[in-house]
Amino acid sequence: MTTTASQTTARSSRLTGYLFALAAGAVWATTGPLSTVLYREGEQITGIGYWRLVLGFAGLLVYGLFRRDLFRIEAKAWLLVAFGGGTFMALYEVAYQFGIAGTGVAGAAALLYIAPVLIAVLAKPLLGEKLTTLRIVLALVVMAGAALTVQGGSHGAGAAPIALPSLVAGVAGGLLAMLAYAGMTLVARYAVPRYGALQVLFLEMAGAIFVLGIVLPLAGYPLVRPHGASAWIYVALLALGPVLAANFLFFAALKRIDAAPTAVAATVEPVLGALLAFFLLGQHLTQIGVLGLVMVVGGVAGGYLEEASETPAVPG
């Protein structure tokens, strides 16, 4: 009886983790539409990621005034999470903006979720997670769906008063964002159970702000602040939603399930992102693009069924 109850509890925890990952992907889906509006208003592409991190980090600092345990972090966590995870986050923030501006909302999000292929492979040697045939197949289905979505989607952010990246630059940005996302997921899967979700997010954001504050000006991209109240509102929404809320949900998922299925579950982002872009921004998908999104949904559903059908092991 005890074993059965423990298995039921473990299965419930895993399915809850999967729902957290789906919710994270849904919140992340707002990144593309909100960023595209900012491009159309003439905001600097490289600055959007930086300033949304600054606002999100400021929110965490205010929270830390009431919960001082946020700042009680082991010294070794600074090297791994702040430097390692922060560098991945910095790359993600800039590269993903180039992907959105160059390939469109659905294309950038679909490119981002090639990451489950990489995560599924790397999670075995780095984290000791199992590498099943089904996980590989689901990840490859998602990867193929991403390619079809890019081929069949609207490219670019539309008319804007600033020069936007080309399709090639957008694809490169999307692929770099994918690599950074895979790195962040693996670091978080290791660090969150040890240091806590708030502390990991705090360290990653601190590291990312530090890296971007140095690298962007040196690369010729000054940190220009958003122009006007409306731009700040959109940046604040990007900070509250995709930066803070989505990461909390994602880290909550990583506490309960492995990195590979977490990454696969979050691939609802390109689907919801494409729908938001269609209804709000007029971006469209051809039949090939729709097929790609269906393949992404199939990968998510397959991962969910795998989590639901497995009988969890009971410690001891």
Short mmCIF file of C-alpha atoms in Angstrom, two decimals:
data_model
loop_
_atom_site.label_atom_id
_atom_site.label_comp_id
_atom_site.label_asym_id
_atom_site.label_seq_id
_atom_site.Cartn_x
_atom_site.Cartn_y
_atom_site.Cartn_z
CA MET A 1 0.00 0.00 0.00
CA THR A 2 2.81 2.37 0.92
CA THR A 3 4.60 1.64 -2.35
CA THR A 4 1.44 2.25 -4.38
CA ALA A 5 0.76 5.51 -2.55
CA SER A 6 4.35 6.65 -3.15
CA GLN A 7 4.11 5.81 -6.84
CA THR A 8 0.82 7.71 -7.12
CA THR A 9 2.36 10.73 -5.43
CA ALA A 10 5.43 10.60 -7.68
CA ARG A 11 3.28 10.29 -10.80
CA SER A 12 1.11 13.22 -9.69
CA SER A 13 4.23 15.31 -9.06
CA ARG A 14 5.58 14.54 -12.55
CA LEU A 15 2.31 15.42 -14.25
CA THR A 16 2.14 18.62 -12.23
CA GLY A 17 5.64 19.38 -13.45
CA TYR A 18 4.54 18.82 -17.02
CA LEU A 19 1.65 21.27 -16.55
CA PHE A 20 4.07 23.84 -15.12
CA ALA A 21 6.24 23.43 -18.25
CA LEU A 22 3.21 23.88 -20.52
CA ALA A 23 2.25 27.03 -18.59
CA ALA A 24 5.80 28.37 -18.93
CA GLY A 25 5.67 27.87 -22.69
CA ALA A 26 2.32 29.66 -22.83
CA VAL A 27 3.71 32.71 -21.02
CA TRP A 28 6.87 32.69 -23.13
CA ALA A 29 4.62 32.83 -26.20
CA THR A 30 3.93 36.50 -25.45
CA THR A 31 7.60 37.38 -26.04
CA GLY A 32 7.32 37.51 -29.83
CA PRO A 33 4.19 39.69 -30.13
CA LEU A 34 5.30 42.14 -27.42
CA SER A 35 8.80 42.42 -28.93
CA THR A 36 7.40 42.89 -32.45
CA VAL A 37 5.29 45.82 -31.26
CA LEU A 38 8.43 47.40 -29.83
CA TYR A 39 10.32 46.92 -33.14
CA ARG A 40 7.47 48.60 -34.98
CA GLU A 41 7.73 51.55 -32.61
CA GLY A 42 11.43 51.89 -33.41
CA GLU A 43 12.95 50.41 -30.26
CA GLN A 44 16.48 49.00 -30.42
CA ILE A 45 16.50 45.22 -30.87
CA THR A 46 19.51 44.57 -28.65
CA GLY A 47 18.22 46.83 -25.88
CA ILE A 48 14.87 45.10 -25.37
CA GLY A 49 16.36 42.00 -23.77
CA TYR A 50 18.68 44.06 -21.57
CA TRP A 51 16.07 46.41 -20.17
CA ARG A 52 13.50 43.71 -19.50
CA LEU A 53 16.16 41.89 -17.47
CA VAL A 54 16.93 45.08 -15.55
CA LEU A 55 13.26 45.59 -14.66
CA GLY A 56 12.83 41.95 -13.69
CA PHE A 57 15.98 42.04 -11.56
CA ALA A 58 14.76 45.20 -9.84
CA GLY A 59 11.56 43.33 -8.96
CA LEU A 60 13.58 40.51 -7.40
CA LEU A 61 15.62 43.02 -5.39
CA VAL A 62 12.42 44.52 -3.97
CA TYR A 63 11.21 41.02 -3.12
CA GLY A 64 14.54 40.35 -1.40
CA LEU A 65 13.97 43.28 0.96
CA PHE A 66 11.17 41.25 2.54
CA ARG A 67 12.69 37.77 2.05
CA ARG A 68 16.37 38.11 2.90
CA ASP A 69 16.96 34.40 2.28
CA LEU A 70 17.05 35.31 -1.42
CA PHE A 71 20.56 36.66 -0.86
CA ARG A 72 21.82 33.69 1.17
CA ILE A 73 23.55 31.90 -1.68
CA GLU A 74 26.50 29.53 -1.58
CA ALA A 75 29.70 30.94 -3.04
CA LYS A 76 30.13 28.10 -5.53
CA ALA A 77 26.70 28.87 -6.99
CA TRP A 78 27.97 32.22 -8.25
CA LEU A 79 30.48 30.57 -10.55
CA LEU A 80 28.13 27.97 -12.02
CA VAL A 81 24.83 29.85 -12.08
CA ALA A 82 25.76 33.54 -12.30
CA PHE A 83 28.63 33.07 -14.73
CA GLY A 84 27.53 29.94 -16.61
CA GLY A 85 23.75 30.35 -16.57
CA GLY A 86 24.03 34.14 -16.79
CA THR A 87 26.13 33.91 -19.95
CA PHE A 88 23.58 31.58 -21.54
CA MET A 89 20.77 33.95 -20.54
CA ALA A 90 22.62 36.96 -21.98
CA LEU A 91 23.10 35.16 -25.31
CA TYR A 92 19.47 34.06 -25.32
CA GLU A 93 18.12 37.57 -24.69
CA VAL A 94 19.92 39.09 -27.68
CA ALA A 95 19.85 36.15 -30.10
CA TYR A 96 16.13 35.50 -29.65
CA GLN A 97 15.30 39.12 -30.44
CA PHE A 98 17.22 38.79 -33.73
CA GLY A 99 15.32 35.57 -34.43
CA ILE A 100 11.93 37.22 -33.86
CA ALA A 101 12.79 40.27 -35.95
CA GLY A 102 14.29 38.23 -38.82
CA THR A 103 12.07 35.15 -39.08
CA GLY A 104 8.80 36.21 -37.47
CA VAL A 105 7.23 35.15 -34.20
CA ALA A 106 6.37 31.54 -35.10
CA GLY A 107 9.65 30.91 -36.93
CA ALA A 108 11.82 32.17 -34.06
CA ALA A 109 9.90 30.19 -31.45
CA ALA A 110 10.01 27.04 -33.58
CA LEU A 111 13.78 27.37 -34.08
CA LEU A 112 14.18 27.82 -30.35
CA TYR A 113 12.55 24.48 -29.68
CA ILE A 114 15.04 22.46 -31.65
CA ALA A 115 16.66 22.55 -28.20
CA PRO A 116 14.88 19.38 -26.96
CA VAL A 117 17.06 17.36 -29.37
CA LEU A 118 20.20 18.78 -27.81
CA ILE A 119 18.85 18.60 -24.25
CA ALA A 120 17.73 14.98 -24.62
CA VAL A 121 21.23 14.00 -25.75
CA LEU A 122 23.24 16.10 -23.28
CA ALA A 123 21.06 15.34 -20.24
CA LYS A 124 22.34 11.76 -20.18
CA PRO A 125 26.10 12.41 -19.78
CA LEU A 126 25.69 15.66 -17.80
CA LEU A 127 22.73 14.90 -15.53
CA GLY A 128 22.43 11.13 -15.67
CA GLU A 129 18.93 11.25 -17.17
CA LYS A 130 17.78 8.35 -19.30
CA LEU A 131 17.87 8.69 -23.08
CA THR A 132 14.93 6.69 -24.39
CA THR A 133 14.09 6.03 -28.01
CA LEU A 134 10.75 7.80 -27.58
CA ARG A 135 12.42 10.94 -26.23
CA ILE A 136 14.73 11.05 -29.25
CA VAL A 137 11.86 10.49 -31.69
CA LEU A 138 9.70 13.19 -30.06
CA ALA A 139 12.60 15.63 -30.10
CA LEU A 140 13.27 14.94 -33.79
CA VAL A 141 9.58 15.40 -34.61
CA VAL A 142 9.71 18.79 -32.88
CA MET A 143 12.88 19.70 -34.78
CA ALA A 144 11.32 18.81 -38.14
CA GLY A 145 8.20 20.75 -37.20
CA ALA A 146 10.34 23.78 -36.39
CA ALA A 147 11.97 23.67 -39.82
CA LEU A 148 8.59 23.49 -41.56
CA THR A 149 7.26 26.37 -39.47
CA VAL A 150 10.13 28.62 -40.51
CA GLN A 151 9.67 27.66 -44.17
CA GLY A 152 5.92 28.31 -44.10
CA GLY A 153 5.73 31.39 -41.88
CA SER A 154 5.85 35.16 -42.22
CA HIS A 155 9.40 36.49 -42.08
CA GLY A 156 10.31 39.61 -40.17
CA ALA A 157 8.37 42.04 -38.02
CA GLY A 158 6.75 43.96 -40.87
CA ALA A 159 7.07 47.70 -41.39
CA ALA A 160 9.37 49.30 -38.82
CA PRO A 161 11.31 52.60 -38.61
CA ILE A 162 14.52 50.69 -37.85
CA ALA A 163 16.58 48.30 -39.97
CA LEU A 164 15.57 44.72 -39.17
CA PRO A 165 17.75 41.59 -39.50
CA SER A 166 17.57 39.54 -42.68
CA LEU A 167 16.06 36.07 -42.78
CA VAL A 168 19.56 34.54 -42.62
CA ALA A 169 20.45 36.65 -39.58
CA GLY A 170 17.10 35.74 -38.04
CA VAL A 171 17.71 32.01 -38.49
CA ALA A 172 21.21 32.39 -37.03
CA GLY A 173 19.74 34.28 -34.08
CA GLY A 174 17.08 31.62 -33.54
CA LEU A 175 19.68 28.83 -33.58
CA LEU A 176 21.94 30.69 -31.14
CA ALA A 177 18.95 31.27 -28.88
CA MET A 178 18.24 27.54 -29.09
CA LEU A 179 21.77 26.70 -27.92
CA ALA A 180 21.50 29.22 -25.09
CA TYR A 181 18.09 27.86 -24.07
CA ALA A 182 19.49 24.32 -23.95
CA GLY A 183 22.36 25.53 -21.77
CA MET A 184 20.03 27.38 -19.39
CA THR A 185 17.80 24.33 -19.07
CA LEU A 186 20.68 22.01 -18.17
CA VAL A 187 22.15 24.49 -15.67
CA ALA A 188 18.71 25.02 -14.09
CA ARG A 189 18.00 21.29 -13.90
CA TYR A 190 21.20 20.88 -11.88
CA ALA A 191 21.02 24.07 -9.81
CA VAL A 192 17.33 24.56 -8.93
CA PRO A 193 17.01 21.47 -6.69
CA ARG A 194 20.23 22.53 -4.90
CA TYR A 195 19.84 26.29 -4.50
CA GLY A 196 16.16 27.05 -5.15
CA ALA A 197 14.30 28.62 -8.08
CA LEU A 198 14.43 32.20 -6.80
CA GLN A 199 18.15 32.09 -6.10
CA VAL A 200 18.93 30.53 -9.48
CA LEU A 201 16.85 33.13 -11.35
CA PHE A 202 18.43 35.92 -9.29
CA LEU A 203 21.97 34.73 -10.09
CA GLU A 204 21.27 34.13 -13.78
CA MET A 205 19.74 37.57 -14.22
CA ALA A 206 22.58 39.26 -12.33
CA GLY A 207 25.12 37.48 -14.52
CA ALA A 208 23.24 38.24 -17.74
CA ILE A 209 22.90 41.95 -16.95
CA PHE A 210 26.61 42.14 -16.15
CA VAL A 211 27.60 40.37 -19.39
CA LEU A 212 25.25 42.40 -21.61
CA GLY A 213 26.26 45.66 -19.92
CA ILE A 214 29.85 45.04 -21.03
CA VAL A 215 29.49 43.14 -24.31
CA LEU A 216 26.77 45.19 -26.05
CA PRO A 217 28.56 48.60 -25.84
CA LEU A 218 31.83 46.98 -26.89
CA ALA A 219 30.02 45.43 -29.89
CA GLY A 220 28.72 48.85 -30.95
CA TYR A 221 25.21 48.58 -29.46
CA PRO A 222 24.74 51.32 -26.85
CA LEU A 223 22.19 50.59 -24.13
CA VAL A 224 19.54 53.01 -25.33
CA ARG A 225 16.56 53.24 -22.98
CA PRO A 226 13.03 52.67 -24.37
CA HIS A 227 11.36 55.80 -25.70
CA GLY A 228 8.16 56.89 -24.03
CA ALA A 229 5.75 55.47 -21.48
CA SER A 230 4.13 52.96 -23.86
CA ALA A 231 7.49 51.37 -24.68
CA TRP A 232 8.32 51.04 -20.99
CA ILE A 233 4.93 49.38 -20.40
CA TYR A 234 5.66 46.74 -23.06
CA VAL A 235 9.15 46.15 -21.63
CA ALA A 236 7.64 45.85 -18.14
CA LEU A 237 5.17 43.25 -19.45
CA LEU A 238 8.10 41.33 -20.97
CA ALA A 239 9.83 41.44 -17.58
CA LEU A 240 6.80 40.34 -15.53
CA GLY A 241 5.66 37.62 -17.94
CA PRO A 242 8.40 35.90 -20.00
CA VAL A 243 11.25 36.74 -17.60
CA LEU A 244 9.80 36.28 -14.10
CA ALA A 245 6.54 34.32 -14.30
CA ALA A 246 7.64 31.94 -17.08
CA ASN A 247 10.96 31.16 -15.41
CA PHE A 248 9.27 30.45 -12.07
CA LEU A 249 6.91 28.05 -13.82
CA PHE A 250 9.77 26.45 -15.77
CA PHE A 251 11.90 25.98 -12.66
CA ALA A 252 8.90 24.50 -10.84
CA ALA A 253 8.67 21.97 -13.68
CA LEU A 254 12.38 21.14 -13.46
CA LYS A 255 11.94 20.29 -9.78
CA ARG A 256 9.48 17.56 -10.73
CA ILE A 257 10.49 16.15 -14.12
CA ASP A 258 13.65 15.65 -16.16
CA ALA A 259 15.13 18.34 -18.36
CA ALA A 260 14.26 16.58 -21.65
CA PRO A 261 10.47 16.26 -21.15
CA THR A 262 10.38 19.76 -19.60
CA ALA A 263 11.90 21.21 -22.76
CA VAL A 264 9.53 19.23 -24.98
CA ALA A 265 6.48 20.36 -22.99
CA ALA A 266 7.42 24.01 -23.29
CA THR A 267 7.22 23.72 -27.08
CA VAL A 268 3.62 24.92 -26.88
CA GLU A 269 5.26 28.34 -27.24
CA PRO A 270 5.51 28.38 -31.06
CA VAL A 271 1.90 27.24 -31.35
CA LEU A 272 0.50 29.93 -29.09
CA GLY A 273 3.00 32.46 -30.43
CA ALA A 274 1.82 31.79 -33.99
CA LEU A 275 -1.81 32.23 -32.96
CA LEU A 276 -1.06 35.50 -31.16
CA ALA A 277 0.97 36.75 -34.14
CA PHE A 278 -1.87 35.88 -36.52
CA PHE A 279 -4.62 37.57 -34.53
CA LEU A 280 -2.65 40.55 -33.20
CA LEU A 281 0.06 41.23 -35.80
CA GLY A 282 -1.30 39.86 -39.07
CA GLN A 283 1.53 37.30 -39.44
CA HIS A 284 0.41 34.12 -41.14
CA LEU A 285 1.41 30.52 -41.75
CA THR A 286 1.08 28.51 -44.97
CA GLN A 287 -0.14 24.92 -44.94
CA ILE A 288 3.47 23.78 -44.52
CA GLY A 289 3.84 26.05 -41.51
CA VAL A 290 0.63 24.72 -39.99
CA LEU A 291 1.91 21.16 -40.51
CA GLY A 292 5.08 22.12 -38.66
CA LEU A 293 3.10 23.41 -35.70
CA VAL A 294 0.99 20.23 -35.67
CA MET A 295 4.23 18.23 -35.44
CA VAL A 296 5.32 20.36 -32.50
CA VAL A 297 1.98 19.73 -30.78
CA GLY A 298 2.42 16.02 -31.50
CA GLY A 299 5.79 16.06 -29.76
CA VAL A 300 4.28 17.78 -26.73
CA ALA A 301 1.35 15.34 -26.57
CA GLY A 302 3.66 12.35 -26.95
CA GLY A 303 5.84 13.58 -24.12
CA TYR A 304 2.79 14.06 -21.91
CA LEU A 305 1.57 10.52 -22.62
CA GLU A 306 5.02 9.14 -21.80
CA GLU A 307 5.02 10.92 -18.44
CA ALA A 308 1.48 9.72 -17.68
CA SER A 309 2.09 6.08 -18.60
CA GLU A 310 5.42 5.53 -16.83
CA THR A 311 5.35 3.92 -13.39
CA PRO A 312 7.62 6.04 -11.19
CA ALA A 313 10.25 4.32 -9.14
CA VAL A 314 9.98 4.49 -5.35
CA PRO A 315 13.23 5.32 -3.50
CA GLY A 316 14.53 2.52 -1.27
#
